[in-house]
Amino acid sequence: MKSLLKILAKQGDISPLSYFFASFIAEQSTGNIDGLLAYSAALVSENNQAGDVCINMNAFVGQPLFSSEQIPLQDLPCGIDLDQWCRCLLESPCVGSAGEVTPLILEDHRLYLNRYWLYETRVAELIRSRLLPLPAIDNNELSQQLGQLFPDGRDQTRVDAQMLAVALAANRRFVAISGGPGTGKTTTVLKILSLLLLQQPGIRIELAAPTGKAAARMMESIHARIEDSHLPPKIRDLIPRQASTIHRLLGYRNHRFYHSSSNPLALDCLVIDEASMLDLTLAYRLLDALPARARIILLGDRDQLASVAAGNVLGDITGHGQAIGYSEALVDQLALQLDQPADKIPRATEASAIADSIALLTKSYRFGVDSGIGQLASLVNRGASRAVIELLQTSNSSVSLQLPAGNSLAADAVEWILSRYTPVLASTDVAQAMDAFDRSRVLCAIHSGPFGVDEMNRLLSHRLQATRSTAADDYPGRPILITANDYELNLFNGDTGLLWPDEAGVLRACFRGADGIRELPIYSLPEHVTAWAMTVHKSQGSEFESVLLILPTDADSNALTRELLYTGVTRARKHLRIHSSVEVLVKACENLTRRGSGLARKLGWKNL
């Protein structure tokens, strides 16, 4: 009889990598490719490629380990008694307990690839080492400095969340600040850096982000807000204006990192923006390269999509939506520093060291109480699917629901987005065209299929070129999305630009830069694609006046998650149209992703 795992691999239900890894584990153990050990190895590999750090075996007890439409459910291997499953695994020389040198590690009913167990354990250790309060904090001096940075912060009925975040950062070597779009993360970090510079003018500060686009956005945000932050001029001049990718900061080259624990970074404070994109491997490399006494500040939105690679580090650190309250000792100290009654500061019902290093920014300065987009984002976050549908179906000028026309984009949706993209091609110069393009975007959940990025770019390119005598792959006004980093050209995965003719009529690739518009020969570009439409993943860190969010018609699609829907919704500032069936939208709203991971528990969160 042919191996079931081989059948699953041939059908594409599991990857070749998972099949060959399972075969290797079987050969090193019992030799049975269709035994529970091999199935478990394939399951760990498959889930790791899907973003899980490990598999929580409790979730598979009594359930099929794999799903396939071509194989009867009763023929698929099912999880057995948990204790029996663990004994079966530990009988193999390829499975060890925490700390052993084996391909697979079993810890607390979680099964890991050895490398990911090591990364997760070290990340937890390196974070916990920074959770102790800093000694010798002068509460009176800090209170005065906070008063200078927040002259109106103490005139409120509740503690100013930004001021609380700044105070936390002054008390800890590690702090994670989470907030949605428009909640003031950039303003908050500027005031944190100002406070640290007031206390230590020579402090060495570095700014970084997981991607080149995110690093560029970070610099843009700082440049845009630093003059309006009411900072002392002498301090304002000391705040760094440049940000890099984490890979460049760590000196990544030829698949190796220059900086590590044996060659730590030369800095005292590191700020990481868009930390929701931080995967476990990169988090390990970053924390491993930090000097023991250095501060680290993570900024991001814990409700957004997690990283493309394995792990959801920011979500694990911040407790996946759990309420944040502080220990008795910290509440008393913050009350002195903030000059506020202790009962205004959220208090934990159960002490947690990690919670004492987390700040949540909840007040949106972008979306008012009457904002349809703001209301929709809040409902999506709560999983209130019926209320989401009701809001979208009521008369609202800012948000609307467009039902699909079979397997085609609805005509109204096509005309809606064409009316916003036509000015790009009608522009008289590249700056005007870029302004028009940056106002609107089509966002898709998936790459392929009738509602994927590939088809949307084909459709829109065809419609927008319909008035031209000949169609071409490269044409004036074609937007492009860079999909690979090129450090020499200073172009990064996620950057967008436009093709535009120069004075001689030759098409050039144009990108916005710190000193204006950069023009590059098309042939010199790294890998790139057309960008009338892009995935929601690629849009993280961006915002547009108008967004057309297109969801697939398959309600069982793995792409349909609350995090994807929330991220897509919050890319829009003024107008949002969602192209989806009601069934699919409800599924996306209710499908809360939980990646397999033990990091949250290692950091002290309960019930995760």
Coordinates of C-alpha atoms in Angstrom, one line a residue, residues 430 434 480 496-501 508-512 517-520 525:
V430 CA 5.6 62.4 -12.1
M434 CA 2.7 59.9 -7.5
I480 CA 5.7 49.0 -9.5
T496 CA 6.5 51.5 -4.5
G497 CA 7.3 53.7 -7.5
L498 CA 6.1 54.7 -10.9
L499 CA 7.4 54.3 -14.4
W500 CA 7.6 57.8 -16.0
P501 CA 9.3 59.2 -19.2
R508 CA 12.5 55.5 -16.0
A509 CA 11.6 54.1 -12.6
C510 CA 10.8 56.9 -10.2
F511 CA 10.7 56.7 -6.4
R512 CA 10.2 59.2 -3.6
I517 CA 12.2 62.0 -6.6
R518 CA 14.9 59.5 -7.6
E519 CA 15.1 58.2 -11.2
L520 CA 16.6 54.8 -12.0
L525 CA 15.8 47.4 -10.6

